[in-house]
Amino acid sequence: MAVLKKLPMGIESFEKIRRDDFYYVDKTGLIKVLLENWGEANLFTRPRRFGKSLNMSMLQSFFEIGCEKKLFDGLAISEEAELCEEYMGKFPVISISLKGIEAETYEEARDMLASVIREEARRLQFLLESTKLTEVDKEFFSLLLKEDMSDQSLRGSLRELSLLLCRHFEKRVIILIDEYDVPLAKANERGYYDRMVLLVRNLFEAALKTNDNLYFAVLTGCLRVAKESIFTGLNNFNVFSITDMDFDEYFGFTDEEVKEILAYYGLEENYGIVKDWYDGYRFGNSQVYCPWDVICYCSRNRRHKNLPPQNYWLNTSGNDVLKRFVESMETMTDRKMLTRTEMEQLVSGEEVQKEIRQELTWPELYSSPDNIWSALFMTGYLTWRGEPDGKRYRLVIPNREIREFCKVLLEKEQ
């Protein structure tokens, strides 16, 4: 009997998944579409646990000079021979993730950001041995390795790294920034939002605005933070949100992909349960499942097929947006009953129509119930059906996992 592939529970490294023979749902077609939909700076907004970090790791593995090309053998992108010849392993890459920057104070968050930059600089320490860099270049690079990195060095760090990599390789640089908005969310919760916005804006503008050493950049996040707050002056900036058709099938598992993974682990008869509990999200024109849910379900049920489904996605977070929305219904005076009625309609499988604002600053999210509807939509607690009427969307709860959770919250608030 053949040994089945391991399931990549919580693994976000493309290299590890491929090298250690974990089950991988092929999303490498994203590379071709990204190159065809050219933008110097590209932002993908998707809810958490929908494969953003794994896709960023995949992009780094594909583009970075010295990449292990065999990792892509048998995958969709390997069929694009000319594209692979031109782009695979041809670029220096800077890759950072901001998802771990959760601090009580600005000073702690600033130091954590400096640590992220320092870790990437350590990965690129070969630059200290480069014969193409001057001693002055290397002195500037050494500043990024210091424990007490200055504010000036931190603000210009990504731009400085791109300049040095470009000089060393004589190739423009790709910059990958995963979960760019996590520090902003935490700063908003803990009262230092304005200072954090200024730091992140300065860091991004230096790296992404009029940077001659940049080939292109990709950012991911949960929310599309208002352009004027972070991405000021970026004219060549592509935003691909959950309502856009481009890249709609590359975050989340499609129905066909779910059928394949269930069949692989002998769980075909459980398809109806999986669809009822974890399907229902709509990105662009694609209906997708939450990958985290599907992988967790298969891992738990591959040996015990009749175990009941669980709230895997909801159990990986504090669900602050949804909880604050339900709690706020108690203080909405004249709108209290209307909002509760609307939530009860959603739980019963009905839809509500709401205007959705996809560009908000974090402080705006909880400033009114109308904005919280937008937040629920963009963070995956609600999805949409049909076609929008301008900015008005027909909102529904995507699946049973979220519906059951909402029932519990509503009962607690009675």
Short mmCIF file of N, CA and C in Angstrom, two decimals, residues 4 20 24 26 31 58 71 94 96 106 121 162 181 188 201 205 215 267 273-274 299 320 328 339 359 392 412:
data_model
loop_
_atom_site.label_atom_id
_atom_site.label_comp_id
_atom_site.label_asym_id
_atom_site.label_seq_id
_atom_site.Cartn_x
_atom_site.Cartn_y
_atom_site.Cartn_z
N LEU A 4 0.79 7.68 1.80
CA LEU A 4 0.20 8.94 1.38
C LEU A 4 1.08 10.12 1.78
N ASP A 20 10.00 18.13 1.05
CA ASP A 20 9.68 17.05 1.98
C ASP A 20 8.42 16.28 1.59
N TYR A 24 0.52 19.26 -2.01
CA TYR A 24 0.53 20.65 -2.46
C TYR A 24 -0.55 20.87 -3.51
N ASP A 26 -1.63 22.98 -6.40
CA ASP A 26 -0.82 23.76 -7.33
C ASP A 26 -1.42 25.14 -7.59
N ILE A 31 1.97 32.84 -11.03
CA ILE A 31 3.17 33.49 -11.55
C ILE A 31 2.94 34.05 -12.94
N MET A 58 6.20 30.79 -2.48
CA MET A 58 6.30 30.20 -3.82
C MET A 58 6.92 31.20 -4.81
N LEU A 71 12.02 22.06 -7.71
CA LEU A 71 10.84 22.17 -6.86
C LEU A 71 9.57 22.38 -7.68
N ILE A 94 14.02 40.36 -2.02
CA ILE A 94 13.90 40.74 -0.61
C ILE A 94 12.54 40.25 -0.14
N ILE A 96 10.07 39.80 3.33
CA ILE A 96 9.82 39.97 4.76
C ILE A 96 8.35 39.71 5.06
N TYR A 106 4.45 51.34 20.85
CA TYR A 106 5.10 51.69 19.59
C TYR A 106 6.57 51.28 19.61
N ALA A 121 18.49 40.99 6.41
CA ALA A 121 19.85 41.43 6.11
C ALA A 121 20.87 40.32 6.41
N SER A 162 17.67 46.99 -1.65
CA SER A 162 17.42 46.84 -3.09
C SER A 162 18.55 47.46 -3.90
N ASP A 181 -0.39 44.73 6.79
CA ASP A 181 -1.29 45.53 7.62
C ASP A 181 -1.40 45.04 9.06
N ASN A 188 -3.60 50.09 16.06
CA ASN A 188 -4.91 50.71 16.25
C ASN A 188 -5.57 50.20 17.54
N ARG A 201 4.58 53.98 6.39
CA ARG A 201 4.50 54.78 5.16
C ARG A 201 5.90 55.17 4.67
N GLU A 205 7.28 53.91 1.13
CA GLU A 205 7.51 54.92 0.10
C GLU A 205 8.96 54.88 -0.38
N TYR A 215 12.30 45.93 -9.52
CA TYR A 215 11.68 45.33 -10.69
C TYR A 215 10.17 45.29 -10.49
N LEU A 267 -11.58 10.20 1.25
CA LEU A 267 -12.68 10.86 1.95
C LEU A 267 -13.75 11.36 0.99
N ILE A 273 -20.24 17.11 3.45
CA ILE A 273 -19.97 17.73 4.75
C ILE A 273 -18.97 18.87 4.59
N VAL A 274 -17.90 18.59 3.87
CA VAL A 274 -16.85 19.60 3.67
C VAL A 274 -17.40 20.81 2.93
N SER A 299 -6.69 16.09 7.71
CA SER A 299 -5.71 15.57 8.67
C SER A 299 -6.41 14.83 9.81
N ASP A 320 -11.83 39.13 16.45
CA ASP A 320 -12.13 40.42 17.06
C ASP A 320 -13.15 41.22 16.27
N SER A 328 -21.17 45.54 19.80
CA SER A 328 -21.56 46.92 19.55
C SER A 328 -23.06 47.06 19.33
N THR A 339 -29.98 46.07 13.38
CA THR A 339 -28.73 45.34 13.17
C THR A 339 -28.86 43.90 13.64
N GLU A 359 -11.78 50.65 0.86
CA GLU A 359 -10.63 51.42 1.32
C GLU A 359 -11.00 52.14 2.60
N ARG A 392 -23.12 48.59 -3.49
CA ARG A 392 -24.02 47.79 -2.66
C ARG A 392 -23.93 46.32 -3.04
N LYS A 412 -25.20 34.65 23.24
CA LYS A 412 -24.51 35.22 24.39
C LYS A 412 -24.94 36.67 24.65
#
